[in-house]
């Protein structure tokens, strides 16, 4: 056959699983193997997918709720025809012979990962107390768990656009910049490229991959990879009642998290939407009886907290990233989940603290191994983990489970639980996806023969007041400087951290300055709220007096405060859905950084004045319709106001003179 005829051969369409079949098979059973006559009768009355009409006794099938239907039903479905999409990873930019290449690469890494997963399930089946993994196996497990998250429908939906104009995620401005620099034409091309990079990623012992990865793929998602792999630890959980309790599996189970978020009502969608969030636990079900849990390093750990330096760092980070954003009383609903870090071959616990073994220098080695125990967890914890899956099932097509009895019991627990415990709050909006999800789950439970009365809280469609929206936005801003906590955690000197140090900051002062800047913003907003309705001249005097007080503070703290305030003002004026994105986008052009770099030639007592003036002028220029000092103005009232603005812009007090 000639090259021309070969190249014109149509690409064969393929069904791509985003949950690998080797994991689905852990939930599977041979068709017709049910022992309960009642179950058989129920199955006989249950509709099945077209792809499952021809079933044979040896076919591997899954117990599955078809969640695509308005009235979901329980059915048996072939393993090979569920939790996937047609040509999901097909790259149409490649030559026809290479368009299915990513799926082929997935097959290779799945084969390697399956070996590690099989070690885990085999040890559990043999009633071992745990198992030992090499550093290489552990790193492969880490990487593969992120791939399970990143290759799934949630991330694909985010990137699945032919034009950047259709991309609506919070990082839109950053992605536009990245696509222009790297000459990507479509957002989907970025995702496919990232998948290739992640499949090929070699996690070296010296962790150089963390510095290299942001240069090889979309940097914002590279940071996500690093956080996922380095700032949580793995634990393996099993039910304490293995004959009664089981873990479920859903489309997005490898992407959901347990944590906290700040939500506000979004008028355009009619739904509650998150402005900021933090994950305490993430999950990876590998069988109905085995669940991998990733716990954030921020949560207490008996071994880590025995080291005063580590404990102090964690407390500072918790205060900055959790306490100041979501409140001091913030807790995890799984805080008492009885898990700990894996033991290792290079250290031992002495008097509750971790100590290196003789001959160990503290550097990583390929010879090191890790002992992962099987942590037995009670029914309440199993139900809470399953409840988190149910809570996030609104976009799912399938709920997969082992046995109908355990599935019915855990669903009953979730629907009957206190609505506040897992956030079962819905609006009166007919388009609210959470409401639709809960209604579907209630129908499923009724089909299973339960008389349980579902409970959830219905709230009226809120009119998001300026106060509530502002508060949530400001809380979200506390976590905007993503790279600065990295300076503490990894000892890496970032660009922003260098600027911060140049005006008197340090790693010791960073967390406190973040905290105080957040409080300064909250006080500024509270004064505006409290004085609403009073004489505007009085309100201006109050703002002026507050600013005069702020001017007496250290310049590094004022720099931090103005950064956050500028980000919020830009986000509000440009109708950005996420203030944190606005800060990141404008960071390189931030006038505050320009001034900070020139601090050695600026009179110290004028530094704060100059930073304030620079920010106010920057906001005048950038706020729509925009202040343009070089444009013409009319001789009416608008022109008079414009002239006053121009005077303030041109004749603000100089700050460089001593």
mmCIF file with all atom_site columns, N, CA and C in Angstrom, residues 11 13 31 36 45 58 79 100 118 124 158 210 229-230 234 257 276 290 311 330-331 470 490 521 551 562 573 635:
data_model
loop_
_atom_site.group_PDB
_atom_site.id
_atom_site.type_symbol
_atom_site.label_atom_id
_atom_site.label_alt_id
_atom_site.label_comp_id
_atom_site.label_asym_id
_atom_site.label_entity_id
_atom_site.label_seq_id
_atom_site.pdbx_PDB_ins_code
_atom_site.Cartn_x
_atom_site.Cartn_y
_atom_site.Cartn_z
_atom_site.occupancy
_atom_site.B_iso_or_equiv
_atom_site.pdbx_formal_charge
_atom_site.auth_seq_id
_atom_site.auth_comp_id
_atom_site.auth_asym_id
_atom_site.auth_atom_id
_atom_site.pdbx_PDB_model_num
ATOM 1  N N  . UNK A 1 11  ? -9.005  7.041   11.056 1.00 0.00 ? 11  UNK A N  1
ATOM 2  C CA . UNK A 1 11  ? -8.575  6.618   12.386 1.00 0.00 ? 11  UNK A CA 1
ATOM 3  C C  . UNK A 1 11  ? -9.703  5.827   13.035 1.00 0.00 ? 11  UNK A C  1
ATOM 4  N N  . UNK A 1 13  ? -12.058 4.657   15.749 1.00 0.00 ? 13  UNK A N  1
ATOM 5  C CA . UNK A 1 13  ? -12.546 5.234   16.996 1.00 0.00 ? 13  UNK A CA 1
ATOM 6  C C  . UNK A 1 13  ? -12.389 4.225   18.132 1.00 0.00 ? 13  UNK A C  1
ATOM 7  N N  . UNK A 1 31  ? -21.348 -12.154 35.511 1.00 0.00 ? 31  UNK A N  1
ATOM 8  C CA . UNK A 1 31  ? -22.786 -11.984 35.286 1.00 0.00 ? 31  UNK A CA 1
ATOM 9  C C  . UNK A 1 31  ? -23.530 -13.251 35.686 1.00 0.00 ? 31  UNK A C  1
ATOM 10 N N  . UNK A 1 36  ? -28.875 -14.038 45.602 1.00 0.00 ? 36  UNK A N  1
ATOM 11 C CA . UNK A 1 36  ? -30.174 -13.654 46.124 1.00 0.00 ? 36  UNK A CA 1
ATOM 12 C C  . UNK A 1 36  ? -31.242 -13.694 45.034 1.00 0.00 ? 36  UNK A C  1
ATOM 13 N N  . UNK A 1 45  ? -36.300 -6.735  36.418 1.00 0.00 ? 45  UNK A N  1
ATOM 14 C CA . UNK A 1 45  ? -37.197 -5.614  36.139 1.00 0.00 ? 45  UNK A CA 1
ATOM 15 C C  . UNK A 1 45  ? -36.449 -4.322  35.824 1.00 0.00 ? 45  UNK A C  1
ATOM 16 N N  . UNK A 1 58  ? -20.117 -15.598 31.924 1.00 0.00 ? 58  UNK A N  1
ATOM 17 C CA . UNK A 1 58  ? -18.745 -15.302 32.334 1.00 0.00 ? 58  UNK A CA 1
ATOM 18 C C  . UNK A 1 58  ? -18.356 -13.833 32.158 1.00 0.00 ? 58  UNK A C  1
ATOM 19 N N  . UNK A 1 79  ? -17.983 -4.192  32.405 1.00 0.00 ? 79  UNK A N  1
ATOM 20 C CA . UNK A 1 79  ? -16.833 -3.396  32.828 1.00 0.00 ? 79  UNK A CA 1
ATOM 21 C C  . UNK A 1 79  ? -16.287 -2.562  31.678 1.00 0.00 ? 79  UNK A C  1
ATOM 22 N N  . UNK A 1 100 ? -4.155  8.232   18.427 1.00 0.00 ? 100 UNK A N  1
ATOM 23 C CA . UNK A 1 100 ? -4.543  7.476   19.621 1.00 0.00 ? 100 UNK A CA 1
ATOM 24 C C  . UNK A 1 100 ? -3.324  7.163   20.494 1.00 0.00 ? 100 UNK A C  1
ATOM 25 N N  . UNK A 1 118 ? -2.015  -4.137  42.757 1.00 0.00 ? 118 UNK A N  1
ATOM 26 C CA . UNK A 1 118 ? -2.235  -5.552  43.039 1.00 0.00 ? 118 UNK A CA 1
ATOM 27 C C  . UNK A 1 118 ? -1.506  -5.973  44.316 1.00 0.00 ? 118 UNK A C  1
ATOM 28 N N  . UNK A 1 124 ? -4.076  -7.239  51.403 1.00 0.00 ? 124 UNK A N  1
ATOM 29 C CA . UNK A 1 124 ? -5.331  -7.153  52.158 1.00 0.00 ? 124 UNK A CA 1
ATOM 30 C C  . UNK A 1 124 ? -6.067  -8.486  52.140 1.00 0.00 ? 124 UNK A C  1
ATOM 31 N N  . UNK A 1 158 ? -12.994 21.090  31.641 1.00 0.00 ? 158 UNK A N  1
ATOM 32 C CA . UNK A 1 158 ? -12.368 22.410  31.788 1.00 0.00 ? 158 UNK A CA 1
ATOM 33 C C  . UNK A 1 158 ? -11.633 22.826  30.520 1.00 0.00 ? 158 UNK A C  1
ATOM 34 N N  . UNK A 1 210 ? 10.495  18.796  40.415 1.00 0.00 ? 210 UNK A N  1
ATOM 35 C CA . UNK A 1 210 ? 9.590   19.864  40.837 1.00 0.00 ? 210 UNK A CA 1
ATOM 36 C C  . UNK A 1 210 ? 9.990   21.216  40.244 1.00 0.00 ? 210 UNK A C  1
ATOM 37 N N  . UNK A 1 229 ? 1.475   15.692  45.171 1.00 0.00 ? 229 UNK A N  1
ATOM 38 C CA . UNK A 1 229 ? 2.481   14.654  45.424 1.00 0.00 ? 229 UNK A CA 1
ATOM 39 C C  . UNK A 1 229 ? 3.328   14.911  46.662 1.00 0.00 ? 229 UNK A C  1
ATOM 40 N N  . UNK A 1 230 ? 3.479   16.176  47.065 1.00 0.00 ? 230 UNK A N  1
ATOM 41 C CA . UNK A 1 230 ? 4.445   16.493  48.113 1.00 0.00 ? 230 UNK A CA 1
ATOM 42 C C  . UNK A 1 230 ? 3.835   17.025  49.404 1.00 0.00 ? 230 UNK A C  1
ATOM 43 N N  . UNK A 1 234 ? 0.059   9.508   52.081 1.00 0.00 ? 234 UNK A N  1
ATOM 44 C CA . UNK A 1 234 ? -0.841  8.414   51.729 1.00 0.00 ? 234 UNK A CA 1
ATOM 45 C C  . UNK A 1 234 ? -1.113  7.530   52.937 1.00 0.00 ? 234 UNK A C  1
ATOM 46 N N  . UNK A 1 257 ? -12.757 16.105  47.082 1.00 0.00 ? 257 UNK A N  1
ATOM 47 C CA . UNK A 1 257 ? -11.972 16.320  48.293 1.00 0.00 ? 257 UNK A CA 1
ATOM 48 C C  . UNK A 1 257 ? -12.901 16.618  49.459 1.00 0.00 ? 257 UNK A C  1
ATOM 49 N N  . UNK A 1 276 ? -13.068 30.331  47.156 1.00 0.00 ? 276 UNK A N  1
ATOM 50 C CA . UNK A 1 276 ? -11.803 29.785  47.636 1.00 0.00 ? 276 UNK A CA 1
ATOM 51 C C  . UNK A 1 276 ? -12.076 28.443  48.296 1.00 0.00 ? 276 UNK A C  1
ATOM 52 N N  . UNK A 1 290 ? -10.978 -1.407  50.026 1.00 0.00 ? 290 UNK A N  1
ATOM 53 C CA . UNK A 1 290 ? -9.698  -0.711  50.201 1.00 0.00 ? 290 UNK A CA 1
ATOM 54 C C  . UNK A 1 290 ? -9.789  0.697   49.604 1.00 0.00 ? 290 UNK A C  1
ATOM 55 N N  . UNK A 1 311 ? 6.128   21.550  63.898 1.00 0.00 ? 311 UNK A N  1
ATOM 56 C CA . UNK A 1 311 ? 4.834   21.918  64.469 1.00 0.00 ? 311 UNK A CA 1
ATOM 57 C C  . UNK A 1 311 ? 4.589   23.416  64.348 1.00 0.00 ? 311 UNK A C  1
ATOM 58 N N  . UNK A 1 330 ? -12.320 26.332  62.147 1.00 0.00 ? 330 UNK A N  1
ATOM 59 C CA . UNK A 1 330 ? -12.414 25.403  61.020 1.00 0.00 ? 330 UNK A CA 1
ATOM 60 C C  . UNK A 1 330 ? -11.812 24.053  61.386 1.00 0.00 ? 330 UNK A C  1
ATOM 61 N N  . UNK A 1 331 ? -12.545 22.997  61.082 1.00 0.00 ? 331 UNK A N  1
ATOM 62 C CA . UNK A 1 331 ? -12.059 21.637  61.324 1.00 0.00 ? 331 UNK A CA 1
ATOM 63 C C  . UNK A 1 331 ? -12.422 20.760  60.132 1.00 0.00 ? 331 UNK A C  1
ATOM 64 N N  . UNK A 1 470 ? -18.165 40.694  49.288 1.00 0.00 ? 470 UNK A N  1
ATOM 65 C CA . UNK A 1 470 ? -16.867 41.287  49.583 1.00 0.00 ? 470 UNK A CA 1
ATOM 66 C C  . UNK A 1 470 ? -16.115 40.471  50.616 1.00 0.00 ? 470 UNK A C  1
ATOM 67 N N  . UNK A 1 490 ? 9.491   24.788  50.959 1.00 0.00 ? 490 UNK A N  1
ATOM 68 C CA . UNK A 1 490 ? 10.542  24.152  50.168 1.00 0.00 ? 490 UNK A CA 1
ATOM 69 C C  . UNK A 1 490 ? 11.873  24.889  50.246 1.00 0.00 ? 490 UNK A C  1
ATOM 70 N N  . UNK A 1 521 ? -7.603  44.631  55.736 1.00 0.00 ? 521 UNK A N  1
ATOM 71 C CA . UNK A 1 521 ? -8.630  44.712  54.696 1.00 0.00 ? 521 UNK A CA 1
ATOM 72 C C  . UNK A 1 521 ? -10.014 44.540  55.305 1.00 0.00 ? 521 UNK A C  1
ATOM 73 N N  . UNK A 1 551 ? -0.348  54.019  57.714 1.00 0.00 ? 551 UNK A N  1
ATOM 74 C CA . UNK A 1 551 ? 0.940   54.540  57.244 1.00 0.00 ? 551 UNK A CA 1
ATOM 75 C C  . UNK A 1 551 ? 2.053   54.373  58.280 1.00 0.00 ? 551 UNK A C  1
ATOM 76 N N  . UNK A 1 562 ? -1.619  46.556  50.372 1.00 0.00 ? 562 UNK A N  1
ATOM 77 C CA . UNK A 1 562 ? -1.961  47.216  49.115 1.00 0.00 ? 562 UNK A CA 1
ATOM 78 C C  . UNK A 1 562 ? -2.027  46.231  47.954 1.00 0.00 ? 562 UNK A C  1
ATOM 79 N N  . UNK A 1 573 ? -13.760 45.802  39.587 1.00 0.00 ? 573 UNK A N  1
ATOM 80 C CA . UNK A 1 573 ? -14.009 46.729  38.483 1.00 0.00 ? 573 UNK A CA 1
ATOM 81 C C  . UNK A 1 573 ? -14.073 46.030  37.141 1.00 0.00 ? 573 UNK A C  1
ATOM 82 N N  . UNK A 1 635 ? -16.040 70.790  29.416 1.00 0.00 ? 635 UNK A N  1
ATOM 83 C CA . UNK A 1 635 ? -16.142 71.860  30.407 1.00 0.00 ? 635 UNK A CA 1
ATOM 84 C C  . UNK A 1 635 ? -17.426 71.732  31.227 1.00 0.00 ? 635 UNK A C  1
#
